[in-house]
Backbone as XML, in Angstrom:
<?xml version="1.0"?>
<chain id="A" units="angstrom">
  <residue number="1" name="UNK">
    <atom name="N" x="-10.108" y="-22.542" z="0.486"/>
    <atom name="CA" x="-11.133" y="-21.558" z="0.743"/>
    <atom name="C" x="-11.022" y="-20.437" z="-0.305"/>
  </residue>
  <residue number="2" name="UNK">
    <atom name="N" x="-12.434" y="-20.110" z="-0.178"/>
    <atom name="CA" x="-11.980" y="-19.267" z="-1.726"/>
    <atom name="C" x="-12.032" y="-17.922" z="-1.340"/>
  </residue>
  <residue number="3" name="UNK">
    <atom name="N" x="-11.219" y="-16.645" z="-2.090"/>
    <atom name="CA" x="-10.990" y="-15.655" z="-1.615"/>
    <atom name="C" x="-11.644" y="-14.784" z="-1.725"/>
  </residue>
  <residue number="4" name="UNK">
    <atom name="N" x="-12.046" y="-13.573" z="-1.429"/>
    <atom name="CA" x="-13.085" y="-12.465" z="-1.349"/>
    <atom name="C" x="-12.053" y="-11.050" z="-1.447"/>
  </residue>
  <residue number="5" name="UNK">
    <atom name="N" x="-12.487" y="-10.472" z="-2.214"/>
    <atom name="CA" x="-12.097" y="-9.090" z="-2.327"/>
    <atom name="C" x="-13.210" y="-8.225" z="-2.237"/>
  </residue>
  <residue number="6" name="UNK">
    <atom name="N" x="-13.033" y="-6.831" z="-1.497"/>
    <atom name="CA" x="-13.639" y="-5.631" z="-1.439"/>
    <atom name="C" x="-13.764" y="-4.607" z="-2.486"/>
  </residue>
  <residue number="7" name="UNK">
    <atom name="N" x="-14.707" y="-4.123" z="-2.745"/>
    <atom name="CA" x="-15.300" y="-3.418" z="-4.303"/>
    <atom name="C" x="-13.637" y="-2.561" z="-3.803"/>
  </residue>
  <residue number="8" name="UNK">
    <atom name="N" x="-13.483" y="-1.693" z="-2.554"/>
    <atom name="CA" x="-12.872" y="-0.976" z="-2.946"/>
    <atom name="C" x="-11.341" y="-1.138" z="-2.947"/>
  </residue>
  <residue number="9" name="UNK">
    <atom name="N" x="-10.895" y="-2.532" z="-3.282"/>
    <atom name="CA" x="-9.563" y="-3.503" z="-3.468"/>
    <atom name="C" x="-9.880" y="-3.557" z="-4.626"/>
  </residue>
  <residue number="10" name="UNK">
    <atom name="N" x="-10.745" y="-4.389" z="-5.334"/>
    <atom name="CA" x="-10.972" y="-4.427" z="-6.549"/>
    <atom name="C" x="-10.975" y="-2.688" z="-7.363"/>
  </residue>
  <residue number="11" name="UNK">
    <atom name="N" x="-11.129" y="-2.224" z="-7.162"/>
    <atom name="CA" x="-11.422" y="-0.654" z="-7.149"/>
    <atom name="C" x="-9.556" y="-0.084" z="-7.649"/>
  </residue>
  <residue number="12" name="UNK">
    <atom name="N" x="-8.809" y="-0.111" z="-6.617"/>
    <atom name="CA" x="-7.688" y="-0.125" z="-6.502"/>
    <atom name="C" x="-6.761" y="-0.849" z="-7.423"/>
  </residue>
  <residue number="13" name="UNK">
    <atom name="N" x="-6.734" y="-1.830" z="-7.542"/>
    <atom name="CA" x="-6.016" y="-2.301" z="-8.628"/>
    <atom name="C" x="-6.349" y="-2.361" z="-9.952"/>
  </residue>
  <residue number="14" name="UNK">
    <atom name="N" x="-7.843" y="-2.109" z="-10.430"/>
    <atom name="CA" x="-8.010" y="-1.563" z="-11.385"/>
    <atom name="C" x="-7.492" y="-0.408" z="-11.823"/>
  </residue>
  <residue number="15" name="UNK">
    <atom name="N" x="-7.522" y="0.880" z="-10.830"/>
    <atom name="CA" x="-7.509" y="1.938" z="-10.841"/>
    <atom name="C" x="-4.885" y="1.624" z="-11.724"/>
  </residue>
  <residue number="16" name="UNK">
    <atom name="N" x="-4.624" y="0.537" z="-11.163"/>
    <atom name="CA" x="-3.424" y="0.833" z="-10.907"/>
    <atom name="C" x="-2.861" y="-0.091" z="-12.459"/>
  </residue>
  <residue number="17" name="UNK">
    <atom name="N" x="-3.919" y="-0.704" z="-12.599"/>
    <atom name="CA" x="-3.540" y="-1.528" z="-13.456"/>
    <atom name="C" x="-4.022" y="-0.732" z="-14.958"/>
  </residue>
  <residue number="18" name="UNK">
    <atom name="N" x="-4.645" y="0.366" z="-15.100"/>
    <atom name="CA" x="-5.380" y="1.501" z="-15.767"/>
    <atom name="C" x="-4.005" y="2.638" z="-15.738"/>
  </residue>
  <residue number="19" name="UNK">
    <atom name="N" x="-3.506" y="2.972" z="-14.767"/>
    <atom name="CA" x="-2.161" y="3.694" z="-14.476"/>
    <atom name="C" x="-1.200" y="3.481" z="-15.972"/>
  </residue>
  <residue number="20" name="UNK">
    <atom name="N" x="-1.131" y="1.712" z="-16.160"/>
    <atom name="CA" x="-0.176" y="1.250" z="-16.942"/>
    <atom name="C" x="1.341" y="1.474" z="-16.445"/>
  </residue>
  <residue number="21" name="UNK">
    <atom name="N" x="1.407" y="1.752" z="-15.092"/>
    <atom name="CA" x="3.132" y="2.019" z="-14.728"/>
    <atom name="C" x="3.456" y="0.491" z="-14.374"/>
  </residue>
  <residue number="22" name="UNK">
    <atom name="N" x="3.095" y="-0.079" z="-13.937"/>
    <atom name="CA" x="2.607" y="-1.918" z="-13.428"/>
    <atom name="C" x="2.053" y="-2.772" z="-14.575"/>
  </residue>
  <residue number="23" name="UNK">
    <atom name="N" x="2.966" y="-3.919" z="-14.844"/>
    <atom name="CA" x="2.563" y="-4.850" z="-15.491"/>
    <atom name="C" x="1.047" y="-6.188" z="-14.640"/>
  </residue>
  <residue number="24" name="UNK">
    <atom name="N" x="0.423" y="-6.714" z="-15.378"/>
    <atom name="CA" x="-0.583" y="-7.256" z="-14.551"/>
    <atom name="C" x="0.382" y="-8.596" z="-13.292"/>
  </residue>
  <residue number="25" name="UNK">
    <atom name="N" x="1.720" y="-8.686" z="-14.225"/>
    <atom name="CA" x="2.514" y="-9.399" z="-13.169"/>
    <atom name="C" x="2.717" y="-9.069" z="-12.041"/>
  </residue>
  <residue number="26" name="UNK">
    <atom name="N" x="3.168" y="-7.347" z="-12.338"/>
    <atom name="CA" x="3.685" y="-7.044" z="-10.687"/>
    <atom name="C" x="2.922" y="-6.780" z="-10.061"/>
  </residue>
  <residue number="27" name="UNK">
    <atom name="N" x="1.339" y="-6.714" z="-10.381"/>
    <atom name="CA" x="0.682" y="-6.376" z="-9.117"/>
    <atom name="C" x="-0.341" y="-7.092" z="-8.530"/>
  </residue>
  <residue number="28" name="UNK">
    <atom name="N" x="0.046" y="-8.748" z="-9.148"/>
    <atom name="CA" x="-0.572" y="-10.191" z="-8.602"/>
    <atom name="C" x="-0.005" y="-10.198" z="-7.108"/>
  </residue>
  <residue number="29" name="UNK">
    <atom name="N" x="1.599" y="-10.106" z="-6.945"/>
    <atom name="CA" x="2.212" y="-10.580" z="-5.574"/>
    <atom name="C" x="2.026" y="-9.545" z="-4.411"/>
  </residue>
  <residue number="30" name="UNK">
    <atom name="N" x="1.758" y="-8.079" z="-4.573"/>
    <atom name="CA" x="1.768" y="-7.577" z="-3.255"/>
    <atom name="C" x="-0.105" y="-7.392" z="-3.064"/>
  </residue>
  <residue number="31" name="UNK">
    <atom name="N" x="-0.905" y="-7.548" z="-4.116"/>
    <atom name="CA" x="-2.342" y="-7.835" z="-4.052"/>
    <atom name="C" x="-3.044" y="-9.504" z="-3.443"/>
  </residue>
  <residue number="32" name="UNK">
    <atom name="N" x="-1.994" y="-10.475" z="-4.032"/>
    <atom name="CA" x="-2.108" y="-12.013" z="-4.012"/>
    <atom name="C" x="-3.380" y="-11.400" z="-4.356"/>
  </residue>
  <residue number="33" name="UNK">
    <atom name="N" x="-3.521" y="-11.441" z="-6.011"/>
    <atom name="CA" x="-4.443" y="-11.785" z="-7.055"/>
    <atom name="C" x="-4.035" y="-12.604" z="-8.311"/>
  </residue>
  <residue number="34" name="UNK">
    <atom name="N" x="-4.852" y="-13.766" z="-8.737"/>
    <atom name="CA" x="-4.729" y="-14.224" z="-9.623"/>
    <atom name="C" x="-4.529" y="-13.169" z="-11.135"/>
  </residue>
  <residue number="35" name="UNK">
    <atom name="N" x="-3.894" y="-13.504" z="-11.837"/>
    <atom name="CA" x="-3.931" y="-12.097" z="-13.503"/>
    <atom name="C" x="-4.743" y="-12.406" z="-13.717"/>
  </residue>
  <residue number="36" name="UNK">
    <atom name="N" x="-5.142" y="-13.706" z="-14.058"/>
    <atom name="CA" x="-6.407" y="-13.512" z="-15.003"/>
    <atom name="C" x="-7.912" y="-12.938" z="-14.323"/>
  </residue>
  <residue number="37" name="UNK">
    <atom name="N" x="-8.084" y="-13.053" z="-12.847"/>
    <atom name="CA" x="-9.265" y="-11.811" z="-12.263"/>
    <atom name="C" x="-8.815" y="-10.761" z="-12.325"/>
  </residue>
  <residue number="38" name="UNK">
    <atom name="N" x="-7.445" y="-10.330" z="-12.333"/>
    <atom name="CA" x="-7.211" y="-8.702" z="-12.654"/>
    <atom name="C" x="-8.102" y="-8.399" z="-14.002"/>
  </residue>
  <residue number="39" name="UNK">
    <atom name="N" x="-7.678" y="-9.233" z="-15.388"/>
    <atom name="CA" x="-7.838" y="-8.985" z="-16.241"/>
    <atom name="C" x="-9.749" y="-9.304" z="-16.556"/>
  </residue>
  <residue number="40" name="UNK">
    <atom name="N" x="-10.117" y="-9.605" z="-15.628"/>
    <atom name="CA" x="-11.669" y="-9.725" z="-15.266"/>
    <atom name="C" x="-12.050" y="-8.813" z="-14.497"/>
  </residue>
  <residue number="41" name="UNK">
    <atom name="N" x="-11.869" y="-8.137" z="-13.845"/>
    <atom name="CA" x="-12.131" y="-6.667" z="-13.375"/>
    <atom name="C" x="-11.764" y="-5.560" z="-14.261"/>
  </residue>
  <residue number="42" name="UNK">
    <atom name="N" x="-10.700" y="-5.765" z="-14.797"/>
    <atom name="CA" x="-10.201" y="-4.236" z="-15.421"/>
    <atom name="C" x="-11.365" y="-4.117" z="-16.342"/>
  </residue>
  <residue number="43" name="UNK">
    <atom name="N" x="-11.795" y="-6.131" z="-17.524"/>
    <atom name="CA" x="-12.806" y="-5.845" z="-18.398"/>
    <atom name="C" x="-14.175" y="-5.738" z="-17.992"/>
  </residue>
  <residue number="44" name="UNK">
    <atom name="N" x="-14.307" y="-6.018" z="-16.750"/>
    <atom name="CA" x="-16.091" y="-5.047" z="-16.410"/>
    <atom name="C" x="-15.796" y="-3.992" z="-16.012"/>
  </residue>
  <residue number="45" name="UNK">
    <atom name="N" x="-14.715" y="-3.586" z="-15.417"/>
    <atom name="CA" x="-14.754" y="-1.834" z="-15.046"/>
    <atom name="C" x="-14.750" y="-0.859" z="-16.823"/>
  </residue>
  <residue number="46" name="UNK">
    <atom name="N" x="-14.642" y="-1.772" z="-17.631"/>
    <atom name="CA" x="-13.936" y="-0.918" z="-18.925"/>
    <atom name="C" x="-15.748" y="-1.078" z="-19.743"/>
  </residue>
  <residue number="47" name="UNK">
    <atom name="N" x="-16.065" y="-2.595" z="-19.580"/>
    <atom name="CA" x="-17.062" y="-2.645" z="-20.249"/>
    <atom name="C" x="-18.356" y="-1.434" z="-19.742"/>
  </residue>
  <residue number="48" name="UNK">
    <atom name="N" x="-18.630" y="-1.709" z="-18.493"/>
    <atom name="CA" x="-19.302" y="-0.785" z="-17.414"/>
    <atom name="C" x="-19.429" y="1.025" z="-17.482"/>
  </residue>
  <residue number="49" name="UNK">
    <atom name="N" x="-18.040" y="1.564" z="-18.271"/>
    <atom name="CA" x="-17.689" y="2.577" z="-18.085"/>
    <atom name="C" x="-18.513" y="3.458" z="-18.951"/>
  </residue>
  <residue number="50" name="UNK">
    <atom name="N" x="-19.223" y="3.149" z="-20.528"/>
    <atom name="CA" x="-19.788" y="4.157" z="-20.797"/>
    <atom name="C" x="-21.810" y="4.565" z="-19.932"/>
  </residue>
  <residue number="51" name="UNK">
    <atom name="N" x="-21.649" y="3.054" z="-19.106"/>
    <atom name="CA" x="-23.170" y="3.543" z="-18.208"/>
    <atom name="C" x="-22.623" y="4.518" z="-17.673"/>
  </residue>
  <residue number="52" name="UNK">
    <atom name="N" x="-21.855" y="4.644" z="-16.799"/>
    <atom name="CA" x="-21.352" y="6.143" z="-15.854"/>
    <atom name="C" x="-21.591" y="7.180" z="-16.356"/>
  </residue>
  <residue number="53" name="UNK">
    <atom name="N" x="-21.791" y="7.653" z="-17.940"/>
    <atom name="CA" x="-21.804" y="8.750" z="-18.326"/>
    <atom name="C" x="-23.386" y="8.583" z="-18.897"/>
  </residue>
  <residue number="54" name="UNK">
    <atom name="N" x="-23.714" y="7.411" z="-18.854"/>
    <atom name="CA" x="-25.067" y="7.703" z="-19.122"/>
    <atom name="C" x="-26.167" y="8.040" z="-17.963"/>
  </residue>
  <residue number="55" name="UNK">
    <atom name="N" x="-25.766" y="7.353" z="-17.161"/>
    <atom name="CA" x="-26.307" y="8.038" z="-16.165"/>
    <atom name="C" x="-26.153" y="9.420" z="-15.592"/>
  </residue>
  <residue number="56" name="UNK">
    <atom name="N" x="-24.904" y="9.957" z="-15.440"/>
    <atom name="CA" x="-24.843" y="11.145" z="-15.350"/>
    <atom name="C" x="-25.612" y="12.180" z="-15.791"/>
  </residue>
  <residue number="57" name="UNK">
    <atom name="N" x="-25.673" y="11.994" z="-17.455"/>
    <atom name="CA" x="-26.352" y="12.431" z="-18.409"/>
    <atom name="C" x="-28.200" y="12.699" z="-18.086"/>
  </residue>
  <residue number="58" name="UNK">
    <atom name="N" x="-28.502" y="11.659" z="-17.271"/>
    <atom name="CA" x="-29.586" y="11.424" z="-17.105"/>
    <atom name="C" x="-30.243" y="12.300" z="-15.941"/>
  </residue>
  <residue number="59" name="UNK">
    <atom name="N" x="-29.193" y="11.779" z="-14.694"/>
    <atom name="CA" x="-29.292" y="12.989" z="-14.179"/>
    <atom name="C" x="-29.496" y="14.289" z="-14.227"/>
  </residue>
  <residue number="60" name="UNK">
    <atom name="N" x="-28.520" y="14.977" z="-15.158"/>
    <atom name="CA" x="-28.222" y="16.362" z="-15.625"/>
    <atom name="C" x="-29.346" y="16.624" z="-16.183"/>
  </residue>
  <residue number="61" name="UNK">
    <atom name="N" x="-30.163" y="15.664" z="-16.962"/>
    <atom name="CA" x="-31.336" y="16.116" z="-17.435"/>
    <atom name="C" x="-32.528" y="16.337" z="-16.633"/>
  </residue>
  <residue number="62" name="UNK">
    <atom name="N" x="-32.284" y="15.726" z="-15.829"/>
    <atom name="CA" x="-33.635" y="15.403" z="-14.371"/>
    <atom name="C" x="-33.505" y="16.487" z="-13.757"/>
  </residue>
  <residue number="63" name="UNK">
    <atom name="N" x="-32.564" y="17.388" z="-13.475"/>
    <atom name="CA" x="-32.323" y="18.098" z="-12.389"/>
    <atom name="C" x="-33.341" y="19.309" z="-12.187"/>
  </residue>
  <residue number="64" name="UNK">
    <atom name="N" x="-33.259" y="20.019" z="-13.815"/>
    <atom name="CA" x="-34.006" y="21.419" z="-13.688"/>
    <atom name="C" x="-35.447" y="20.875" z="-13.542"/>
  </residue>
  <residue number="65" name="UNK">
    <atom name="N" x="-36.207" y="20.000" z="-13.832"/>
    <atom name="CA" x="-37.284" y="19.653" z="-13.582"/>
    <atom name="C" x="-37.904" y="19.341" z="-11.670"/>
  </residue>
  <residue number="66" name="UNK">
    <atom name="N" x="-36.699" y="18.599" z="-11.167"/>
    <atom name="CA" x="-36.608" y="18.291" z="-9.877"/>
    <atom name="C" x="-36.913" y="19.765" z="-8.772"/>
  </residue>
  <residue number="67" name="UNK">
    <atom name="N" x="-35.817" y="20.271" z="-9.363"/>
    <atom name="CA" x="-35.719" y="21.702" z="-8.793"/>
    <atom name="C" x="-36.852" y="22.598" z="-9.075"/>
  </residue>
  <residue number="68" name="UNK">
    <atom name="N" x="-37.533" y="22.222" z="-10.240"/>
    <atom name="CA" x="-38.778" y="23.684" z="-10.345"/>
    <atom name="C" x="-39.946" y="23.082" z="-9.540"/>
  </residue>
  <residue number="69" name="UNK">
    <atom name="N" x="-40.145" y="21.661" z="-9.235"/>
    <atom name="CA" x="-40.957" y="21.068" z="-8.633"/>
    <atom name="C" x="-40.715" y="21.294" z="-6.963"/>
  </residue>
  <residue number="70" name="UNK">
    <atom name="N" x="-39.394" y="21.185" z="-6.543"/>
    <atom name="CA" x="-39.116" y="21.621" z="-5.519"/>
    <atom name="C" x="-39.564" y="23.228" z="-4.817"/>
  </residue>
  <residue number="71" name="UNK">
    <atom name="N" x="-39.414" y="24.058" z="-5.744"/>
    <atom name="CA" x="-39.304" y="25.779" z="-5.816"/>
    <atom name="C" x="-41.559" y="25.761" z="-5.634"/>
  </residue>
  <residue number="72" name="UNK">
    <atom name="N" x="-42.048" y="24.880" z="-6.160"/>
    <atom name="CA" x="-43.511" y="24.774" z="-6.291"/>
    <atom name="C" x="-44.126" y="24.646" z="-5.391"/>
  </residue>
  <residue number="73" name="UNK">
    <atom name="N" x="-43.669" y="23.320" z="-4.518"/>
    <atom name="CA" x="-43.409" y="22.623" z="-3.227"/>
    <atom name="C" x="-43.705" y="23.942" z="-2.026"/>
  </residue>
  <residue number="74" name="UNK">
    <atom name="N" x="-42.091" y="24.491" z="-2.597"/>
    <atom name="CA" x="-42.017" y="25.544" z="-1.368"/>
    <atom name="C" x="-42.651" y="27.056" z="-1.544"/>
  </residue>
  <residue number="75" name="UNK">
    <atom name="N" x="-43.466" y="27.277" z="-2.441"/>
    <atom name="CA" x="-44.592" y="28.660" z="-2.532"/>
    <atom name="C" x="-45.312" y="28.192" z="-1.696"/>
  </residue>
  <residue number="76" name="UNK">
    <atom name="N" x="-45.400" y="29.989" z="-0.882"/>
    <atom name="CA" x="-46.074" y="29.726" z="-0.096"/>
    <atom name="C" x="-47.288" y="29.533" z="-0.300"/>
  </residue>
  <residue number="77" name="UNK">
    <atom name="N" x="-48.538" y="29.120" z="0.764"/>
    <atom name="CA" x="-50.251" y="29.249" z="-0.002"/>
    <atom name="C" x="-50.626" y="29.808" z="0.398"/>
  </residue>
  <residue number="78" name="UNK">
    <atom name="N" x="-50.201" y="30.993" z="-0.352"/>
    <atom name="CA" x="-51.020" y="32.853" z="-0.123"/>
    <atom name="C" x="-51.509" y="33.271" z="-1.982"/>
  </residue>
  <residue number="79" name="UNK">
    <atom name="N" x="-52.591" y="34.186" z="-1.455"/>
    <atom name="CA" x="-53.448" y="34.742" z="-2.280"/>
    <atom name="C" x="-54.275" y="33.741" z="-3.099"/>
  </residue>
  <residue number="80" name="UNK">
    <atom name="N" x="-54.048" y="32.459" z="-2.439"/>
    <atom name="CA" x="-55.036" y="31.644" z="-3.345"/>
    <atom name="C" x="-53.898" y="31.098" z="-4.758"/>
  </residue>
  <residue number="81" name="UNK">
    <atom name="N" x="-53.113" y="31.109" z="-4.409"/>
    <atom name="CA" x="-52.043" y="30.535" z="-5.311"/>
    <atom name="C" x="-51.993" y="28.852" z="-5.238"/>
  </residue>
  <residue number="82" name="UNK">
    <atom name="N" x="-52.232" y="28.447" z="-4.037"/>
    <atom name="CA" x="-51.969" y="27.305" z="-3.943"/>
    <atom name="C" x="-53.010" y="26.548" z="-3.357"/>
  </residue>
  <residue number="83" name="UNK">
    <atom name="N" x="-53.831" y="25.741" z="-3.657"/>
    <atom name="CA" x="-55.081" y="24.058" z="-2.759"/>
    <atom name="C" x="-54.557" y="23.483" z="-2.416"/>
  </residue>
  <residue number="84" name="UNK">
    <atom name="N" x="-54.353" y="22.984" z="-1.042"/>
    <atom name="CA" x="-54.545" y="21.811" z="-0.631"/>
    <atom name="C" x="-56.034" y="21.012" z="-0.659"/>
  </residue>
  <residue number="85" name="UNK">
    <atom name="N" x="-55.783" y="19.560" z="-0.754"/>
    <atom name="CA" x="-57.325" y="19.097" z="-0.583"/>
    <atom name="C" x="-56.707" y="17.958" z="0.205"/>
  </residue>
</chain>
């Protein structure tokens, strides 16, 4: 039967195997993971890693726009400032 791991197991031993205090040996037996899927996670968490900052990025750019639309939203509709139709 074949085995299943949880993003946040997979998560974890990346995170430990990134540490570098642990060889990918020692942390096959108290995980019972094959090395070579360690070494298949560590390389999509590594490949994966500069989207994280692109997105971020993206975010950060979205925000002040989000927010002045929000602030627009919430004027009130007095003096004829604001239509509904």
């Amino acid at each position: 039967m074949k085995k299943t791991y949880s993003a946040e197991s997979k998560a974890y031993v990346v995170r430990e195997v990134l540490k570098e205090q642990l060889t990918i040996n020692q942390l096959t037996a108290p995980f019972d993971v094959h090395p070579q899927l360690i070494y298949r996670w560590r390389d999509a968490v590594l490949t994966t890693l500069p989207s994280v900052f692109n997105n971020q990025q993206a975010k950060t750019e979205a925000e002040p726009l989000a927010n002045q639309q929000r602030q627009v939203e919430l004027l009130p509709a007095e003096g004829g400032l604001l239509y509904t139709s």
